[in-house]
Amino acid sequence: MNTPVANSKEINELLARYGVKFGIYKNGSFHEQLFPFDAIPRIIPAADFAELEKGLIQRVDALNMFLRDVYSDKKIISDGVVPEDFVYSSTGFLQQCDGVLPPKGIYSHISGIDLVQAKDGVWYILEDNLRIPSGASYPLIARELCRMTSPDVFREAQVRDNRNYIALLRETMDYVNCGGINVILTPGRYNAAYFEHSYFAEKTGAALVQNSDLFVEDNILYLKDYQNGKTRVGAVYRRISDEYLDPLTFLPESLIGIPHIMDAYRAGNVALINAPGNGAADDKGIYYFVPKMIEYYLGEKAILQNAPTYLPFYENDRKYVLDNLEKLVIKDVSEAGGYGVVFGSDMTKEQLADWRKLISEQSRRFIAQEVIDFIDLPITDEQGNTTLHKADLRAFVLSGETTRVWCSGLTRFSRNVDSFVVNSSQGGGFKDTWVLSQE
Amino acid sequence: MKRLRFEYSAELTFSQNVSEHCFTLRCLPVSDGRQLIREPVYEIFPQNGRIWTSRDSFGNTLLCGRISEPHDVFSFRVSGKAEIINTRDISGFPAAVYGYSSPLTKPGEVIRKFYSENTPASNSQIDRAMELCNALYAAMKYEKGKTDVHTTAEEALEQGAGVCQDYAHIFLALCRLDGIRCRYVSGLAFESGETHAWTEVGSGSCWYGVDPANNRFIGENYIKICHGRDYSDCPIERGIYLGNSSGVQTVTSSVAEF
């Protein structure tokens, strides 16, 4: 089953026509670019996925319990499992959210967990994205187009249907809705994922809104209508980041936020999806502690492994990192989207020395990881040749009444044959992810 | 015990009309283990908006509001009575977050150097804090107009001059370097004039009020309005509106025994 869908070119043309784009900021200006699709799917056997599913549910449940704990009793700190410093010094920990219990106690409703598969078949967690993980719409729409261009393939191959993402998303919003309608809040069309915002709104029936459509009165969030009327909003799937959400609580200069939305949220009158303050759990420094959280909250061993990670904050780890820098990958804990990632193997002698100094001086700012030799997936290039590129998988986990893993995912591959960086903001492409229904 | 009567008012005058004015006021003093607030009354102008209350994660009471109609003056006034029942606030165990640096108190080279040259020798946290307060008071000059509300502790200490807010921020930065939990306080302290800024130092299960700009513990005529990790957590007035307009703020306050 190497090339079940042989229509890459055609599907990319359709994606362009449907406006499936990805926006990036480069040198201060906004460019929309197509997100190149490769039609050879990544195939995950049923048994492999069942194991992934168990591990992902376990991980996301523990992360949600961690968030609930650090924003209330902080038992994991007083019990000495996570050092206090790693919580309070994290830029993702928002003091403004302390003591606030979100509707139904759920913090991360939509989690994007990035994994890679090593050459020996073992899956490793690369990072957790609990703020605004984007990208589920791309495999959804690509699958839809593949079905149109190659209907036979889907009649014959035992691929699990991925169209239930929309239902999962809607159920997640409905479950935490505090009374009123669901809305998807977008910063507007100059956002990297605007296509996705409008796609989900159309499919789930939520209203697609910008900040000026909403206002708060008496700690209740309303949508304005054209006759000067108002409709209560019960859940906001917001696609703007925490610090821009409410200019009266966070950045005063935010022009895309809604004044007093945090007061409505604190009063328990509206659900924010995902909850503000989730950065406290997906910080690259906190990642190291996730297997410990799973043991602490669930009394279980972690099913899915972290990539071997070192915290220069700890003296033993720092020594190892300084001694082995040339074979490690260094990540800046405050950066996202593939920025702030450097490989020791790419550094000159002088750069290695500079980095050793920087890591010694700012030990809390970086983590170091062993480079995992993850598998290459075949890509068909413009000339029709097959080349091998590094690829990861973003799995989407939705937490409502229960925690469920979407049986698909976003497989991203690196733009260059030799590159390990697969983030779409760095110019890579994507594939459909097929989860087989049986072996 | 001391009985006080207080009054506080602020007026914002805009150069042109503004509309869709949303605001959050931290202007209502709250009862705690040191002060009991009686009969608080507030008024907000223009009166055609919606006003409601909320609470932030620091425990401050918020007056929230939204005035859609165009207006060029916005004002609010709070008055009431306070009973000062204790010299320190015995209401709560200081939370760990007050031990970490915040946006305006992040130490830079100047503060770190100052701390290393003035590291306290005492044992108790309160004595250590007062040593830092003394050193800071000797190094700074009280001067208006050299700093604004966005000035960081580092910037203020570097220029060696500032107002009560700057003294408070530098003091907080130094205490936190010393491992002492402490917080920023806005309040009323003078018979008449503007609002004042001071700090509270956590020790045991108490908060002790320390006024770095006057190099002393707070007195019985101090009424706390709100607190946070630094000024940016608890401005008394914060607003956002539509309109190409600049605002001028005038503040008057008074505290008197009765």
PDB file of C-alpha atoms in Angstrom, chain A residues 6-140:
ATOM      1  CA  ALA A   6      -1.771   8.975  -6.641  1.00  0.00           C
ATOM      2  CA  ASN A   7      -3.224  12.415  -7.058  1.00  0.00           C
ATOM      3  CA  SER A   8      -0.975  14.743  -5.079  1.00  0.00           C
ATOM      4  CA  LYS A   9      -0.944  17.393  -7.756  1.00  0.00           C
ATOM      5  CA  GLU A  10      -4.679  17.383  -8.277  1.00  0.00           C
ATOM      6  CA  ILE A  11      -5.398  17.526  -4.557  1.00  0.00           C
ATOM      7  CA  ASN A  12      -2.973  20.382  -4.033  1.00  0.00           C
ATOM      8  CA  GLU A  13      -4.775  22.286  -6.778  1.00  0.00           C
ATOM      9  CA  LEU A  14      -8.066  21.649  -5.034  1.00  0.00           C
ATOM     10  CA  LEU A  15      -6.617  22.729  -1.680  1.00  0.00           C
ATOM     11  CA  ALA A  16      -5.480  25.964  -3.285  1.00  0.00           C
ATOM     12  CA  ARG A  17      -8.884  26.521  -4.822  1.00  0.00           C
ATOM     13  CA  TYR A  18     -10.638  25.881  -1.479  1.00  0.00           C
ATOM     14  CA  GLY A  19      -8.307  28.387   0.157  1.00  0.00           C
ATOM     15  CA  VAL A  20      -6.610  25.920   2.513  1.00  0.00           C
ATOM     16  CA  LYS A  21      -3.718  28.112   3.436  1.00  0.00           C
ATOM     17  CA  PHE A  22      -1.249  28.708   6.127  1.00  0.00           C
ATOM     18  CA  GLY A  23      -0.172  32.220   7.025  1.00  0.00           C
ATOM     19  CA  ILE A  24       3.291  33.137   8.215  1.00  0.00           C
ATOM     20  CA  TYR A  25       4.945  36.329   9.294  1.00  0.00           C
ATOM     21  CA  LYS A  26       8.266  36.870   7.638  1.00  0.00           C
ATOM     22  CA  ASN A  27      10.351  40.026   8.035  1.00  0.00           C
ATOM     23  CA  GLY A  28       7.388  41.767   9.608  1.00  0.00           C
ATOM     24  CA  SER A  29       4.862  41.215   6.836  1.00  0.00           C
ATOM     25  CA  PHE A  30       2.145  38.639   6.415  1.00  0.00           C
ATOM     26  CA  HIS A  31       2.270  36.012   3.701  1.00  0.00           C
ATOM     27  CA  GLU A  32      -0.231  33.310   3.026  1.00  0.00           C
ATOM     28  CA  GLN A  33       1.196  30.177   1.650  1.00  0.00           C
ATOM     29  CA  LEU A  34      -0.211  26.860   0.666  1.00  0.00           C
ATOM     30  CA  PHE A  35       0.474  24.047   3.042  1.00  0.00           C
ATOM     31  CA  PRO A  36       1.851  21.427   0.625  1.00  0.00           C
ATOM     32  CA  PHE A  37       0.025  18.136   0.770  1.00  0.00           C
ATOM     33  CA  ASP A  38       1.632  14.821   0.004  1.00  0.00           C
ATOM     34  CA  ALA A  39      -0.823  12.115  -0.937  1.00  0.00           C
ATOM     35  CA  ILE A  40       1.071   9.100   0.360  1.00  0.00           C
ATOM     36  CA  PRO A  41      -0.639   8.624   3.724  1.00  0.00           C
ATOM     37  CA  ARG A  42       1.029   7.742   6.964  1.00  0.00           C
ATOM     38  CA  ILE A  43      -0.443   4.423   7.987  1.00  0.00           C
ATOM     39  CA  ILE A  44      -0.876   3.446  11.628  1.00  0.00           C
ATOM     40  CA  PRO A  45      -1.921  -0.175  12.239  1.00  0.00           C
ATOM     41  CA  ALA A  46      -4.937  -0.725  14.497  1.00  0.00           C
ATOM     42  CA  ALA A  47      -2.953  -2.308  17.337  1.00  0.00           C
ATOM     43  CA  ASP A  48      -0.371   0.514  17.337  1.00  0.00           C
ATOM     44  CA  PHE A  49      -3.088   3.101  17.470  1.00  0.00           C
ATOM     45  CA  ALA A  50      -4.877   1.343  20.320  1.00  0.00           C
ATOM     46  CA  GLU A  51      -1.690   1.628  22.356  1.00  0.00           C
ATOM     47  CA  LEU A  52      -1.205   5.288  21.361  1.00  0.00           C
ATOM     48  CA  GLU A  53      -4.803   5.994  22.302  1.00  0.00           C
ATOM     49  CA  LYS A  54      -4.379   4.583  25.810  1.00  0.00           C
ATOM     50  CA  GLY A  55      -1.160   6.513  26.328  1.00  0.00           C
ATOM     51  CA  LEU A  56      -2.567   9.799  25.034  1.00  0.00           C
ATOM     52  CA  ILE A  57      -5.703   9.616  27.173  1.00  0.00           C
ATOM     53  CA  GLN A  58      -3.568   8.875  30.205  1.00  0.00           C
ATOM     54  CA  ARG A  59      -1.245  11.777  29.466  1.00  0.00           C
ATOM     55  CA  VAL A  60      -3.952  14.367  28.789  1.00  0.00           C
ATOM     56  CA  ASP A  61      -5.934  13.305  31.867  1.00  0.00           C
ATOM     57  CA  ALA A  62      -2.822  13.777  34.013  1.00  0.00           C
ATOM     58  CA  LEU A  63      -2.098  17.170  32.401  1.00  0.00           C
ATOM     59  CA  ASN A  64      -5.640  18.314  33.149  1.00  0.00           C
ATOM     60  CA  MET A  65      -5.269  17.158  36.758  1.00  0.00           C
ATOM     61  CA  PHE A  66      -1.980  19.002  37.009  1.00  0.00           C
ATOM     62  CA  LEU A  67      -3.563  22.242  35.781  1.00  0.00           C
ATOM     63  CA  ARG A  68      -6.406  21.887  38.227  1.00  0.00           C
ATOM     64  CA  ASP A  69      -3.911  21.304  41.018  1.00  0.00           C
ATOM     65  CA  VAL A  70      -1.458  24.126  40.250  1.00  0.00           C
ATOM     66  CA  TYR A  71      -4.307  26.614  39.993  1.00  0.00           C
ATOM     67  CA  SER A  72      -5.820  25.497  43.318  1.00  0.00           C
ATOM     68  CA  ASP A  73      -4.190  23.501  46.138  1.00  0.00           C
ATOM     69  CA  LYS A  74      -0.751  23.010  44.496  1.00  0.00           C
ATOM     70  CA  LYS A  75      -0.335  19.629  46.162  1.00  0.00           C
ATOM     71  CA  ILE A  76       2.146  18.456  43.555  1.00  0.00           C
ATOM     72  CA  ILE A  77       4.438  21.273  44.701  1.00  0.00           C
ATOM     73  CA  SER A  78       3.982  20.746  48.437  1.00  0.00           C
ATOM     74  CA  ASP A  79       4.560  17.017  47.909  1.00  0.00           C
ATOM     75  CA  GLY A  80       7.866  17.840  46.247  1.00  0.00           C
ATOM     76  CA  VAL A  81       7.153  16.263  42.842  1.00  0.00           C
ATOM     77  CA  VAL A  82       7.478  19.448  40.791  1.00  0.00           C
ATOM     78  CA  PRO A  83       9.773  22.190  42.146  1.00  0.00           C
ATOM     79  CA  GLU A  84       7.892  25.361  43.009  1.00  0.00           C
ATOM     80  CA  ASP A  85      10.299  27.330  40.868  1.00  0.00           C
ATOM     81  CA  PHE A  86       9.252  25.493  37.704  1.00  0.00           C
ATOM     82  CA  VAL A  87       5.655  26.518  38.176  1.00  0.00           C
ATOM     83  CA  TYR A  88       6.003  30.135  39.258  1.00  0.00           C
ATOM     84  CA  SER A  89       8.926  31.045  37.027  1.00  0.00           C
ATOM     85  CA  SER A  90       7.175  29.664  33.963  1.00  0.00           C
ATOM     86  CA  THR A  91       5.857  32.350  31.627  1.00  0.00           C
ATOM     87  CA  GLY A  92       2.900  30.033  31.036  1.00  0.00           C
ATOM     88  CA  PHE A  93       1.746  30.205  34.646  1.00  0.00           C
ATOM     89  CA  LEU A  94      -0.767  33.041  34.891  1.00  0.00           C
ATOM     90  CA  GLN A  95      -1.312  34.356  38.368  1.00  0.00           C
ATOM     91  CA  GLN A  96      -4.525  35.975  37.088  1.00  0.00           C
ATOM     92  CA  CYS A  97      -5.990  32.461  36.731  1.00  0.00           C
ATOM     93  CA  ASP A  98      -5.057  31.255  40.188  1.00  0.00           C
ATOM     94  CA  GLY A  99      -8.042  30.011  42.145  1.00  0.00           C
ATOM     95  CA  VAL A 100     -10.328  29.930  39.103  1.00  0.00           C
ATOM     96  CA  LEU A 101     -12.031  26.603  38.422  1.00  0.00           C
ATOM     97  CA  PRO A 102     -13.202  26.427  34.802  1.00  0.00           C
ATOM     98  CA  PRO A 103     -16.621  24.931  33.940  1.00  0.00           C
ATOM     99  CA  LYS A 104     -16.653  21.172  34.651  1.00  0.00           C
ATOM    100  CA  GLY A 105     -13.063  21.484  35.884  1.00  0.00           C
ATOM    101  CA  ILE A 106     -11.614  21.006  32.380  1.00  0.00           C
ATOM    102  CA  TYR A 107      -8.605  23.101  31.374  1.00  0.00           C
ATOM    103  CA  SER A 108      -7.333  21.481  28.207  1.00  0.00           C
ATOM    104  CA  HIS A 109     -10.342  20.641  26.052  1.00  0.00           C
ATOM    105  CA  ILE A 110      -8.393  20.312  22.825  1.00  0.00           C
ATOM    106  CA  SER A 111      -4.864  19.006  23.228  1.00  0.00           C
ATOM    107  CA  GLY A 112      -2.414  18.625  20.373  1.00  0.00           C
ATOM    108  CA  ILE A 113       0.220  16.107  21.371  1.00  0.00           C
ATOM    109  CA  ASP A 114       3.252  15.927  19.079  1.00  0.00           C
ATOM    110  CA  LEU A 115       4.890  12.524  18.719  1.00  0.00           C
ATOM    111  CA  VAL A 116       7.610  10.942  16.656  1.00  0.00           C
ATOM    112  CA  GLN A 117       8.239   7.318  15.943  1.00  0.00           C
ATOM    113  CA  ALA A 118      11.820   6.150  16.296  1.00  0.00           C
ATOM    114  CA  LYS A 119      13.337   3.747  13.810  1.00  0.00           C
ATOM    115  CA  ASP A 120      12.796   0.870  16.245  1.00  0.00           C
ATOM    116  CA  GLY A 121       9.054   1.599  16.190  1.00  0.00           C
ATOM    117  CA  VAL A 122       8.801   3.209  19.638  1.00  0.00           C
ATOM    118  CA  TRP A 123       6.700   6.382  19.825  1.00  0.00           C
ATOM    119  CA  TYR A 124       8.058   9.321  21.817  1.00  0.00           C
ATOM    120  CA  ILE A 125       6.220  12.433  22.968  1.00  0.00           C
ATOM    121  CA  LEU A 126       7.945  15.541  21.602  1.00  0.00           C
ATOM    122  CA  GLU A 127       5.732  18.184  23.149  1.00  0.00           C
ATOM    123  CA  ASP A 128       2.282  18.881  24.505  1.00  0.00           C
ATOM    124  CA  ASN A 129       0.282  21.765  23.034  1.00  0.00           C
ATOM    125  CA  LEU A 130      -2.468  22.736  25.434  1.00  0.00           C
ATOM    126  CA  ARG A 131      -2.986  26.358  24.461  1.00  0.00           C
ATOM    127  CA  ILE A 132      -4.368  26.675  20.940  1.00  0.00           C
ATOM    128  CA  PRO A 133      -3.167  23.629  19.012  1.00  0.00           C
ATOM    129  CA  SER A 134      -4.036  24.135  15.370  1.00  0.00           C
ATOM    130  CA  GLY A 135      -4.017  21.893  12.349  1.00  0.00           C
ATOM    131  CA  ALA A 136      -6.879  19.385  12.646  1.00  0.00           C
ATOM    132  CA  SER A 137      -8.687  20.929   9.695  1.00  0.00           C
ATOM    133  CA  TYR A 138      -5.899  20.095   7.222  1.00  0.00           C
ATOM    134  CA  PRO A 139      -6.128  16.302   7.355  1.00  0.00           C
ATOM    135  CA  LEU A 140      -9.924  16.606   7.541  1.00  0.00           C
TER     136      LEU A 140
END
